[in-house]
PDB file of C-alpha atoms and ligand atoms in Angstrom:
ATOM      1  CA  MET A1276      98.507  85.536  70.645  1.00 64.00           C
ATOM      2  CA  SER A1277      98.776  85.622  74.968  1.00 80.00           C
ATOM      3  CA  THR A1278      97.197  86.325  77.412  1.00 94.00           C
ATOM      4  CA  LEU A1279      97.949  87.540  81.084  1.00 98.00           C
ATOM      5  CA  SER A1280      94.374  86.075  82.002  1.00 98.00           C
ATOM      6  CA  THR A1281      95.104  83.050  84.968  1.00 98.00           C
ATOM      7  CA  ARG A1282      93.768  81.640  87.487  1.00 98.00           C
ATOM      8  CA  PHE A1283      94.509  81.076  90.945  1.00 98.00           C
ATOM      9  CA  LEU A1284      92.408  79.165  94.249  1.00 98.00           C
ATOM     10  CA  GLY A1285      89.726  78.820  91.773  1.00 98.00           C
ATOM     11  CA  HIS A1286      89.565  82.810  91.973  1.00 98.00           C
ATOM     12  CA  SER A1287      90.122  84.424  87.626  1.00 98.00           C
ATOM     13  CA  PHE A1288      93.097  87.429  87.478  1.00 98.00           C
ATOM     14  CA  ALA A1289      92.859  89.208  84.547  1.00 98.00           C
ATOM     15  CA  SER A1290      96.901  89.530  85.068  1.00 98.00           C
ATOM     16  CA  PRO A1291      99.264  87.972  87.440  1.00 98.00           C
ATOM     17  CA  LEU A1292     100.654  91.559  88.881  1.00 99.00           C
ATOM     18  CA  MET A1293      99.239  92.316  92.772  1.00 99.00           C
ATOM     19  CA  ASN A1294     101.154  94.681  95.111  1.00 99.00           C
ATOM     20  CA  ALA A1295     102.854  93.367  97.874  1.00 98.00           C
ATOM     21  CA  SER A1296     101.284  94.002 101.393  1.00 98.00           C
ATOM     22  CA  GLY A1297     102.251  96.825 102.759  1.00 98.00           C
ATOM     23  CA  VAL A1298     102.689  99.696  99.337  1.00 98.00           C
ATOM     24  CA  TYR A1299      99.200 101.255  98.486  1.00 97.00           C
ATOM     25  CA  CYS A1300      97.891  99.478 100.929  1.00 98.00           C
ATOM     26  CA  LEU A1301      97.236 101.589 104.589  1.00 98.00           C
ATOM     27  CA  ASP A1302      93.590 102.634 104.149  1.00 98.00           C
ATOM     28  CA  VAL A1303      90.472 102.937 101.322  1.00 98.00           C
ATOM     29  CA  THR A1304      92.065 105.543  99.237  1.00 98.00           C
ATOM     30  CA  GLU A1305      95.473 103.733  98.694  1.00 98.00           C
ATOM     31  CA  LEU A1306      93.351 100.456  98.048  1.00 98.00           C
ATOM     32  CA  LYS A1307      90.717 102.195  95.510  1.00 98.00           C
ATOM     33  CA  ALA A1308      93.804 102.553  93.752  1.00 98.00           C
ATOM     34  CA  LEU A1309      94.131  99.442  93.623  1.00 98.00           C
ATOM     35  CA  GLU A1310      91.205  98.221  92.472  1.00 98.00           C
ATOM     36  CA  SER A1311      90.999 100.797  89.646  1.00 98.00           C
ATOM     37  CA  SER A1312      93.885  99.974  88.393  1.00 98.00           C
ATOM     38  CA  ALA A1313      95.671  97.633  86.047  1.00 98.00           C
ATOM     39  CA  SER A1314      96.798  95.295  88.363  1.00 98.00           C
ATOM     40  CA  GLY A1315      94.969  91.351  88.140  1.00 98.00           C
ATOM     41  CA  SER A1316      94.334  91.260  92.344  1.00 99.00           C
ATOM     42  CA  LEU A1317      95.309  93.129  95.094  1.00 99.00           C
ATOM     43  CA  ILE A1318      96.344  92.747  98.663  1.00 99.00           C
ATOM     44  CA  THR A1319      95.167  94.748 102.245  1.00 99.00           C
ATOM     45  CA  LYS A1320      98.341  95.760 104.670  1.00 98.00           C
ATOM     46  CA  SER A1321      99.026  92.807 107.178  1.00 98.00           C
ATOM     47  CA  CYS A1322      96.873  93.912 109.983  1.00 98.00           C
ATOM     48  CA  THR A1323      97.129  93.291 113.256  1.00 98.00           C
ATOM     49  CA  LEU A1324      94.577  93.020 116.039  1.00 98.00           C
ATOM     50  CA  GLU A1325      94.555  97.149 117.145  1.00 98.00           C
ATOM     51  CA  ALA A1326      96.218  99.642 114.789  1.00 98.00           C
ATOM     52  CA  ARG A1327      99.803 100.738 115.261  1.00 98.00           C
ATOM     53  CA  SER A1328     101.389 103.793 113.605  1.00 98.00           C
ATOM     54  CA  GLY A1329     104.577 101.514 113.543  1.00 98.00           C
ATOM     55  CA  ASN A1330     107.846 102.852 114.031  1.00 98.00           C
ATOM     56  CA  PRO A1331     109.605 106.272 114.217  1.00 98.00           C
ATOM     57  CA  GLU A1332     110.198 107.970 110.666  1.00 98.00           C
ATOM     58  CA  PRO A1333     112.445 108.179 108.549  1.00 98.00           C
ATOM     59  CA  ARG A1334     111.313 104.628 108.060  1.00 98.00           C
ATOM     60  CA  TYR A1335     110.787 103.913 104.633  1.00 98.00           C
ATOM     61  CA  ILE A1336     113.902 104.811 102.220  1.00 98.00           C
ATOM     62  CA  ALA A1337     114.328 104.685  98.227  1.00 98.00           C
ATOM     63  CA  THR A1338     117.903 103.995  97.214  1.00 98.00           C
ATOM     64  CA  PRO A1339     119.679 103.575  94.006  1.00 98.00           C
ATOM     65  CA  LEU A1340     119.264  99.670  93.759  1.00 98.00           C
ATOM     66  CA  GLY A1341     116.000  99.347  95.541  1.00 98.00           C
ATOM     67  CA  SER A1342     114.316 100.478  99.075  1.00 99.00           C
ATOM     68  CA  ILE A1343     115.407 100.391 102.725  1.00 98.00           C
ATOM     69  CA  ASN A1344     111.879  99.806 105.276  1.00 98.00           C
ATOM     70  CA  SER A1345     111.256  99.815 109.213  1.00 98.00           C
ATOM     71  CA  MET A1346     107.599 100.256 109.108  1.00 98.00           C
ATOM     72  CA  GLY A1347     106.378  98.411 111.841  1.00 98.00           C
ATOM     73  CA  LEU A1348     102.894  96.972 111.022  1.00 98.00           C
ATOM     74  CA  PRO A1349     101.572 100.540 110.774  1.00 98.00           C
ATOM     75  CA  ASN A1350      97.977  99.361 110.149  1.00 98.00           C
ATOM     76  CA  ARG A1351      94.329 100.636 111.054  1.00 98.00           C
ATOM     77  CA  GLY A1352      93.842  97.358 112.570  1.00 99.00           C
ATOM     78  CA  TYR A1353      92.264  94.449 111.545  1.00 99.00           C
ATOM     79  CA  GLN A1354      88.598  94.745 111.302  1.00 98.00           C
ATOM     80  CA  TYR A1355      89.049  98.329 109.147  1.00 99.00           C
ATOM     81  CA  TYR A1356      90.473  95.590 106.871  1.00 99.00           C
ATOM     82  CA  LEU A1357      88.000  93.505 107.493  1.00 99.00           C
ATOM     83  CA  ASP A1358      84.715  95.855 107.152  1.00 99.00           C
ATOM     84  CA  TYR A1359      87.240  97.131 103.764  1.00 99.00           C
ATOM     85  CA  ALA A1360      86.430  93.202 102.586  1.00 99.00           C
ATOM     86  CA  LYS A1361      82.842  92.930 103.226  1.00 98.00           C
ATOM     87  CA  SER A1362      82.126  95.377 100.821  1.00 98.00           C
ATOM     88  CA  PHE A1363      84.553  94.355  98.197  1.00 98.00           C
ATOM     89  CA  ASP A1364      83.334  94.397  95.008  1.00 98.00           C
ATOM     90  CA  TYR A1365      84.607  90.775  93.634  1.00 98.00           C
ATOM     91  CA  GLN A1366      83.219  90.476  90.668  1.00 98.00           C
ATOM     92  CA  ARG A1367      86.244  93.287  89.577  1.00 98.00           C
ATOM     93  CA  LYS A1368      88.922  90.618  91.052  1.00 98.00           C
ATOM     94  CA  PRO A1369      89.863  89.228  93.734  1.00 99.00           C
ATOM     95  CA  LEU A1370      91.146  90.514  97.268  1.00 99.00           C
ATOM     96  CA  PHE A1371      94.473  89.009  99.950  1.00 99.00           C
ATOM     97  CA  MET A1372      94.047  90.136 103.163  1.00 99.00           C
ATOM     98  CA  SER A1373      97.417  90.582 104.962  1.00 99.00           C
ATOM     99  CA  VAL A1374      97.815  89.003 109.033  1.00 98.00           C
ATOM    100  CA  ALA A1375     100.669  88.950 110.731  1.00 98.00           C
ATOM    101  CA  GLY A1376      99.579  89.099 114.428  1.00 98.00           C
ATOM    102  CA  LEU A1377     102.008  89.394 116.965  1.00 98.00           C
ATOM    103  CA  SER A1378     101.585  86.501 118.730  1.00 97.00           C
ATOM    104  CA  LEU A1379      99.864  82.657 118.205  1.00 98.00           C
ATOM    105  CA  ALA A1380      96.493  84.258 120.551  1.00 98.00           C
ATOM    106  CA  ASP A1381      95.843  87.188 117.942  1.00 98.00           C
ATOM    107  CA  ASN A1382      96.785  85.915 115.007  1.00 98.00           C
ATOM    108  CA  LEU A1383      94.038  82.863 116.128  1.00 98.00           C
ATOM    109  CA  LYS A1384      91.093  85.658 116.561  1.00 98.00           C
ATOM    110  CA  MET A1385      91.462  87.840 113.473  1.00 98.00           C
ATOM    111  CA  ILE A1386      91.322  84.624 111.226  1.00 98.00           C
ATOM    112  CA  ALA A1387      88.216  83.506 112.747  1.00 98.00           C
ATOM    113  CA  ALA A1388      87.051  87.113 112.470  1.00 98.00           C
ATOM    114  CA  ILE A1389      87.503  86.107 108.815  1.00 98.00           C
ATOM    115  CA  ARG A1390      86.008  82.676 108.338  1.00 98.00           C
ATOM    116  CA  ASP A1391      82.948  83.712 110.573  1.00 98.00           C
ATOM    117  CA  ALA A1392      82.516  86.632 107.710  1.00 98.00           C
ATOM    118  CA  ALA A1393      82.985  83.985 105.090  1.00 98.00           C
ATOM    119  CA  LEU A1394      83.703  85.965 102.288  1.00 98.00           C
ATOM    120  CA  PRO A1395      85.866  85.625  98.772  1.00 98.00           C
ATOM    121  CA  ALA A1396      89.072  87.268 100.496  1.00 98.00           C
ATOM    122  CA  ILE A1397      91.913  85.322 100.150  1.00 99.00           C
ATOM    123  CA  VAL A1398      93.991  85.183 103.565  1.00 99.00           C
ATOM    124  CA  GLU A1399      98.255  85.656 103.545  1.00 99.00           C
ATOM    125  CA  LEU A1400      99.561  84.948 106.627  1.00 98.00           C
ATOM    126  CA  ASN A1401     102.670  86.966 107.287  1.00 98.00           C
ATOM    127  CA  LEU A1402     105.510  84.944 109.062  1.00 98.00           C
ATOM    128  CA  SER A1403     107.796  87.157 108.065  1.00 98.00           C
ATOM    129  CA  CYS A1404     107.366  91.074 109.197  1.00 96.00           C
ATOM    130  CA  PRO A1405     111.562  91.657 110.404  1.00 96.00           C
ATOM    131  CA  ASN A1406     110.567  95.215 111.885  1.00 96.00           C
ATOM    132  CA  VAL A1407     108.902  95.010 114.939  1.00 95.00           C
ATOM    133  CA  PRO A1408     111.601  95.345 117.797  1.00 94.00           C
ATOM    134  CA  GLY A1409     111.436  92.520 120.390  1.00 94.00           C
ATOM    135  CA  LYS A1410     109.350  89.698 117.681  1.00 94.00           C
ATOM    136  CA  PRO A1411     111.645  87.514 115.546  1.00 95.00           C
ATOM    137  CA  GLN A1412     110.610  87.137 112.198  1.00 97.00           C
ATOM    138  CA  ILE A1413     108.488  83.301 113.037  1.00 98.00           C
ATOM    139  CA  ALA A1414     109.908  81.733 109.653  1.00 98.00           C
ATOM    140  CA  TYR A1415     113.043  81.445 110.926  1.00 98.00           C
ATOM    141  CA  ASP A1416     112.333  79.731 114.462  1.00 98.00           C
ATOM    142  CA  PHE A1417     110.973  76.235 112.994  1.00 98.00           C
ATOM    143  CA  SER A1418     109.937  75.483 115.812  1.00 98.00           C
ATOM    144  CA  ALA A1419     107.545  78.086 116.325  1.00 98.00           C
ATOM    145  CA  MET A1420     106.618  78.239 113.209  1.00 98.00           C
ATOM    146  CA  ASP A1421     104.869  75.069 113.365  1.00 98.00           C
ATOM    147  CA  GLN A1422     102.992  75.416 115.857  1.00 98.00           C
ATOM    148  CA  MET A1423     101.516  78.007 114.402  1.00 98.00           C
ATOM    149  CA  LEU A1424     100.707  76.772 111.614  1.00 98.00           C
ATOM    150  CA  ALA A1425      99.248  73.069 112.858  1.00 98.00           C
ATOM    151  CA  ALA A1426      96.716  76.259 115.114  1.00 98.00           C
ATOM    152  CA  VAL A1427      95.719  78.218 112.205  1.00 98.00           C
ATOM    153  CA  THR A1428      95.152  75.404 110.509  1.00 98.00           C
ATOM    154  CA  ARG A1429      92.847  74.493 113.457  1.00 98.00           C
ATOM    155  CA  GLU A1430      90.955  76.887 113.185  1.00 98.00           C
ATOM    156  CA  TYR A1431      91.134  78.364 109.406  1.00 98.00           C
ATOM    157  CA  THR A1432      90.157  75.126 107.309  1.00 98.00           C
ATOM    158  CA  GLN A1433      89.756  77.273 104.239  1.00 98.00           C
ATOM    159  CA  PRO A1434      93.215  77.333 101.767  1.00 98.00           C
ATOM    160  CA  PHE A1435      95.529  80.290 102.604  1.00 99.00           C
ATOM    161  CA  GLY A1436      98.841  81.298 102.177  1.00 99.00           C
ATOM    162  CA  VAL A1437     102.046  82.644 104.319  1.00 99.00           C
ATOM    163  CA  LYS A1438     104.085  84.629 103.279  1.00 99.00           C
ATOM    164  CA  MET A1439     107.888  83.652 103.804  1.00 98.00           C
ATOM    165  CA  PRO A1440     111.134  85.524 104.164  1.00 98.00           C
ATOM    166  CA  PRO A1441     114.071  84.885 102.087  1.00 98.00           C
ATOM    167  CA  TYR A1442     116.068  81.332 103.123  1.00 99.00           C
ATOM    168  CA  PHE A1443     120.245  81.029 102.294  1.00 98.00           C
ATOM    169  CA  ASP A1444     120.504  77.614 102.757  1.00 98.00           C
ATOM    170  CA  PHE A1445     119.447  74.931 101.524  1.00 98.00           C
ATOM    171  CA  ALA A1446     118.782  73.127 104.666  1.00 98.00           C
ATOM    172  CA  HIS A1447     116.494  75.853 105.278  1.00 98.00           C
ATOM    173  CA  PHE A1448     114.580  75.446 102.490  1.00 99.00           C
ATOM    174  CA  ASP A1449     114.077  71.502 103.022  1.00 99.00           C
ATOM    175  CA  GLU A1450     113.116  72.166 106.357  1.00 98.00           C
ATOM    176  CA  ALA A1451     111.119  75.149 104.985  1.00 99.00           C
ATOM    177  CA  ALA A1452     108.903  73.744 102.591  1.00 99.00           C
ATOM    178  CA  ALA A1453     109.063  70.093 105.009  1.00 99.00           C
ATOM    179  CA  ILE A1454     107.510  71.432 107.230  1.00 99.00           C
ATOM    180  CA  LEU A1455     104.903  73.758 105.423  1.00 99.00           C
ATOM    181  CA  ASN A1456     104.052  70.487 103.472  1.00 99.00           C
ATOM    182  CA  ARG A1457     102.449  68.865 106.431  1.00 98.00           C
ATOM    183  CA  TYR A1458      99.213  71.065 105.603  1.00 99.00           C
ATOM    184  CA  PRO A1459      97.950  70.192 102.794  1.00 98.00           C
ATOM    185  CA  THR A1460      95.295  73.909 103.390  1.00 98.00           C
ATOM    186  CA  VAL A1461      98.794  75.807 103.284  1.00 99.00           C
ATOM    187  CA  ALA A1462      97.978  76.564  99.661  1.00 99.00           C
ATOM    188  CA  PHE A1463     100.203  78.391  98.493  1.00 99.00           C
ATOM    189  CA  VAL A1464     103.687  80.024  99.737  1.00 99.00           C
ATOM    190  CA  THR A1465     105.024  83.804  98.902  1.00 99.00           C
ATOM    191  CA  CYS A1466     108.478  84.075  98.889  1.00 99.00           C
ATOM    192  CA  ILE A1467     109.985  86.604  99.680  1.00 98.00           C
ATOM    193  CA  ASN A1468     109.253  88.984 102.233  1.00 98.00           C
ATOM    194  CA  SER A1469     112.799  91.585 102.085  1.00 98.00           C
ATOM    195  CA  ILE A1470     115.747  90.590 103.437  1.00 98.00           C
ATOM    196  CA  GLY A1471     115.994  91.828 106.953  1.00 98.00           C
ATOM    197  CA  ASN A1472     117.643  93.560 109.177  1.00 98.00           C
ATOM    198  CA  ALA A1473     120.574  94.812 106.249  1.00 98.00           C
ATOM    199  CA  LEU A1474     122.088  98.421 106.811  1.00 98.00           C
ATOM    200  CA  VAL A1475     122.561 100.972 104.214  1.00 98.00           C
ATOM    201  CA  ILE A1476     125.113 104.126 105.094  1.00 98.00           C
ATOM    202  CA  ASP A1477     125.017 107.369 104.263  1.00 98.00           C
ATOM    203  CA  THR A1478     128.747 108.310 103.192  1.00 98.00           C
ATOM    204  CA  GLU A1479     127.668 112.155 103.950  1.00 98.00           C
ATOM    205  CA  THR A1480     125.895 112.037 106.611  1.00 98.00           C
ATOM    206  CA  GLU A1481     128.266 108.802 108.240  1.00 99.00           C
ATOM    207  CA  SER A1482     124.669 107.987 109.130  1.00 99.00           C
ATOM    208  CA  VAL A1483     121.889 105.167 108.897  1.00 99.00           C
ATOM    209  CA  VAL A1484     118.907 106.278 106.467  1.00 98.00           C
ATOM    210  CA  ILE A1485     116.274 104.841 108.786  1.00 98.00           C
ATOM    211  CA  LYS A1486     115.363 105.987 112.182  1.00 98.00           C
ATOM    212  CA  PRO A1487     114.360 102.770 113.383  1.00 98.00           C
ATOM    213  CA  LYS A1488     116.427 100.025 114.828  1.00 98.00           C
ATOM    214  CA  ASP A1489     119.607 102.028 114.811  1.00 98.00           C
ATOM    215  CA  GLY A1490     119.018 101.530 110.947  1.00 98.00           C
ATOM    216  CA  PHE A1491     118.129  97.957 110.427  1.00 98.00           C
ATOM    217  CA  GLY A1492     115.524  97.457 108.029  1.00 98.00           C
ATOM    218  CA  GLY A1493     114.387  95.062 105.383  1.00 98.00           C
ATOM    219  CA  ILE A1494     115.047  95.955 102.130  1.00 98.00           C
ATOM    220  CA  GLY A1495     113.928  95.486  97.974  1.00 98.00           C
ATOM    221  CA  GLY A1496     114.416  95.833  94.970  1.00 98.00           C
ATOM    222  CA  ASP A1497     117.317  95.428  92.554  1.00 98.00           C
ATOM    223  CA  TYR A1498     118.827  94.157  95.563  1.00 98.00           C
ATOM    224  CA  VAL A1499     116.794  90.927  95.726  1.00 99.00           C
ATOM    225  CA  LEU A1500     115.484  90.096  92.743  1.00 99.00           C
ATOM    226  CA  PRO A1501     118.270  86.997  92.650  1.00 99.00           C
ATOM    227  CA  THR A1502     117.387  86.161  96.559  1.00 99.00           C
ATOM    228  CA  ALA A1503     113.235  85.983  95.255  1.00 99.00           C
ATOM    229  CA  LEU A1504     114.466  83.860  92.456  1.00 99.00           C
ATOM    230  CA  ALA A1505     116.064  81.050  94.180  1.00 99.00           C
ATOM    231  CA  ASN A1506     113.056  81.276  96.336  1.00 99.00           C
ATOM    232  CA  VAL A1507     110.358  81.189  94.329  1.00 99.00           C
ATOM    233  CA  ASN A1508     112.281  78.656  92.987  1.00 99.00           C
ATOM    234  CA  ALA A1509     113.286  76.473  95.931  1.00 99.00           C
ATOM    235  CA  PHE A1510     109.791  76.140  97.172  1.00 99.00           C
ATOM    236  CA  TYR A1511     108.498  75.641  93.604  1.00 99.00           C
ATOM    237  CA  ARG A1512     110.566  72.779  93.403  1.00 99.00           C
ATOM    238  CA  ARG A1513     110.265  71.197  96.809  1.00 99.00           C
ATOM    239  CA  CYS A1514     106.107  72.210  97.411  1.00 99.00           C
ATOM    240  CA  PRO A1515     105.003  70.301  94.297  1.00 98.00           C
ATOM    241  CA  ASP A1516     100.805  70.732  96.143  1.00 98.00           C
ATOM    242  CA  LYS A1517     101.540  74.238  96.776  1.00 99.00           C
ATOM    243  CA  LEU A1518     101.082  77.413  94.249  1.00 99.00           C
ATOM    244  CA  VAL A1519     103.935  79.855  94.676  1.00 99.00           C
ATOM    245  CA  ILE A1520     103.606  83.805  94.307  1.00 99.00           C
ATOM    246  CA  GLY A1521     106.828  85.466  93.202  1.00 99.00           C
ATOM    247  CA  CYS A1522     107.635  88.871  94.842  1.00 99.00           C
ATOM    248  CA  GLY A1523     111.110  90.950  95.230  1.00 99.00           C
ATOM    249  CA  GLY A1524     112.448  92.733  92.809  1.00 98.00           C
ATOM    250  CA  VAL A1525     110.448  93.006  90.387  1.00 99.00           C
ATOM    251  CA  LYS A1526     110.159  96.791  88.246  1.00 98.00           C
ATOM    252  CA  THR A1527     110.163  95.463  84.467  1.00 98.00           C
ATOM    253  CA  GLY A1528     108.134  92.787  82.393  1.00 98.00           C
ATOM    254  CA  GLU A1529     110.741  90.958  82.415  1.00 98.00           C
ATOM    255  CA  GLN A1530     111.770  90.343  85.686  1.00 98.00           C
ATOM    256  CA  VAL A1531     107.709  89.492  85.968  1.00 99.00           C
ATOM    257  CA  PHE A1532     108.841  86.843  84.049  1.00 98.00           C
ATOM    258  CA  GLN A1533     112.065  85.029  85.549  1.00 99.00           C
ATOM    259  CA  HIS A1534     109.572  84.327  88.242  1.00 99.00           C
ATOM    260  CA  LEU A1535     107.281  82.746  86.788  1.00 99.00           C
ATOM    261  CA  LEU A1536     110.001  80.789  85.271  1.00 99.00           C
ATOM    262  CA  ALA A1537     111.017  79.708  89.034  1.00 99.00           C
ATOM    263  CA  GLY A1538     107.734  79.428  89.443  1.00 99.00           C
ATOM    264  CA  ALA A1539     105.338  82.046  90.962  1.00 99.00           C
ATOM    265  CA  SER A1540     102.097  81.538  89.654  1.00 99.00           C
ATOM    266  CA  LEU A1541     101.670  85.085  90.828  1.00 99.00           C
ATOM    267  CA  VAL A1542     104.341  88.142  91.028  1.00 99.00           C
ATOM    268  CA  GLN A1543     103.813  91.108  93.716  1.00 99.00           C
ATOM    269  CA  VAL A1544     105.019  94.207  92.955  1.00 99.00           C
ATOM    270  CA  GLY A1545     107.088  96.507  96.028  1.00 98.00           C
ATOM    271  CA  THR A1546     109.598  98.581  95.774  1.00 98.00           C
ATOM    272  CA  ALA A1547     108.807  99.215  92.039  1.00 98.00           C
ATOM    273  CA  LEU A1548     105.355 100.287  92.594  1.00 98.00           C
ATOM    274  CA  GLN A1549     105.756 102.325  96.019  1.00 98.00           C
ATOM    275  CA  GLU A1550     107.983 104.568  93.530  1.00 98.00           C
ATOM    276  CA  GLU A1551     106.420 104.203  90.223  1.00 98.00           C
ATOM    277  CA  GLY A1552     102.932 104.792  91.580  1.00 98.00           C
ATOM    278  CA  GLU A1553      99.925 102.532  90.558  1.00 98.00           C
ATOM    279  CA  GLY A1554     100.732 103.251  86.476  1.00 98.00           C
ATOM    280  CA  ILE A1555     103.059 100.710  86.820  1.00 98.00           C
ATOM    281  CA  PHE A1556     100.278  97.581  86.305  1.00 98.00           C
ATOM    282  CA  ALA A1557      99.707  98.669  83.199  1.00 98.00           C
ATOM    283  CA  ARG A1558     103.719  98.727  82.253  1.00 98.00           C
ATOM    284  CA  LEU A1559     104.472  95.070  83.625  1.00 98.00           C
ATOM    285  CA  ASN A1560     101.489  93.777  81.693  1.00 98.00           C
ATOM    286  CA  THR A1561     102.488  95.107  77.777  1.00 98.00           C
ATOM    287  CA  GLU A1562     106.374  94.622  78.641  1.00 98.00           C
ATOM    288  CA  LEU A1563     104.900  91.009  79.230  1.00 98.00           C
ATOM    289  CA  SER A1564     102.895  90.421  76.910  1.00 98.00           C
ATOM    290  CA  ILE A1565     105.138  91.759  74.570  1.00 97.00           C
ATOM    291  CA  ILE A1566     107.729  89.009  75.880  1.00 98.00           C
ATOM    292  CA  MET A1567     105.519  86.988  76.352  1.00 98.00           C
ATOM    293  CA  ALA A1568     105.230  87.241  72.415  1.00 97.00           C
ATOM    294  CA  ARG A1569     108.038  87.361  71.478  1.00 98.00           C
ATOM    295  CA  LYS A1570     108.677  83.887  72.745  1.00 98.00           C
ATOM    296  CA  GLY A1571     105.867  82.245  72.018  1.00 97.00           C
ATOM    297  CA  TYR A1572     104.219  81.631  75.348  1.00 98.00           C
ATOM    298  CA  SER A1573     100.610  81.895  75.131  1.00 97.00           C
ATOM    299  CA  SER A1574      99.651  81.948  78.861  1.00 98.00           C
ATOM    300  CA  VAL A1575     100.513  82.757  81.855  1.00 98.00           C
ATOM    301  CA  GLU A1576     101.118  78.639  82.783  1.00 98.00           C
ATOM    302  CA  SER A1577     102.855  77.820  80.567  1.00 98.00           C
ATOM    303  CA  VAL A1578     105.335  79.971  81.350  1.00 98.00           C
ATOM    304  CA  ARG A1579     105.355  78.769  84.707  1.00 98.00           C
ATOM    305  CA  GLY A1580     107.904  76.726  86.020  1.00 98.00           C
ATOM    306  CA  LYS A1581     109.571  76.119  82.768  1.00 98.00           C
ATOM    307  CA  LEU A1582     113.365  77.326  83.732  1.00 99.00           C
ATOM    308  CA  LYS A1583     116.159  75.800  82.073  1.00 98.00           C
ATOM    309  CA  THR A1584     119.183  74.175  84.605  1.00 98.00           C
ATOM    310  CA  LEU A1585     122.623  74.037  82.695  1.00 98.00           C
TER     311      LEU A1585
HETATM  312  C1  LIG B 749     106.598  96.770 108.126  1.00 79.13           C
HETATM  313  O1  LIG B 749     105.490  97.407 108.513  1.00 79.13           O
HETATM  314  O2  LIG B 749     107.131  97.227 108.855  1.00 79.13           O
HETATM  315  C2  LIG B 749     106.931  96.014 107.044  1.00 79.13           C
HETATM  316  C3  LIG B 749     106.124  94.620 106.917  1.00 79.13           C
HETATM  317  C4  LIG B 749     106.266  93.053 106.840  1.00 79.13           C
HETATM  318  O3  LIG B 749     107.296  93.711 106.172  1.00 79.13           O
HETATM  319  O4  LIG B 749     105.757  91.883 106.503  1.00 79.13           O
END
């Protein structure tokens, strides 16, 4: 018999599956749907100091191979998610809070408030939003990322994680991992955010398909699975003292299994959750269990990092 139950940073999870921040987590109604779902945990929408309405619509479009979005961090402001975290039933499943301040000072203020609330919620610091005009992705500026982590780890001494963008070169895997490894309390690395600033074109209308940034946006879904697996495995290999959360291109149990093989401890679902709804978690759990049983794996831990090379 295989079990999907697992442990992560001292918390118990009935399944390794959860939503990717940004999907089904804007408000309490959506978050409650995730609470009731078969996900093992859930994460709140990346928050900023003040509430934001985000970029103009249309700002998310599903395509045959996935999705493109330029949401622009619409969210209710950090206090809303902190209030939700204070009322959350942690006996039911673990909760992650995603934080995406527009500046270092904003991040420090939000992180200090979360710290002072002394909750069991796990922080994921988003260093990779590609969609706020005029705000480059922090994790593509290694010096800014280092400064951010130095300041945040001084303010917040609990273990936390970082949401990373995809990298495409071994030199960048090496440099990003070396920076992360300077910070022992960066306990996990979530790979990957959407592949930023892609362009989807509708041939019939001869137009872009989303309004913000002249149509440029982050892509997810089938487009990104191999890039996500590469980044999970690259950081799994380079950050032996950290855990990895896989995110990108998951719509079947087989793809969850591939993320685990690459080194993920937990796996987030984005585009497929948006398109299928929260019922996807029950289906993915069943499909993952069937694959694990067929291959003789008794636990999530026994799959993790078992990827073979030739
Ligand atoms: C967004 O709100 O634009 C998406 C957030 C992200 O990709 O980090």
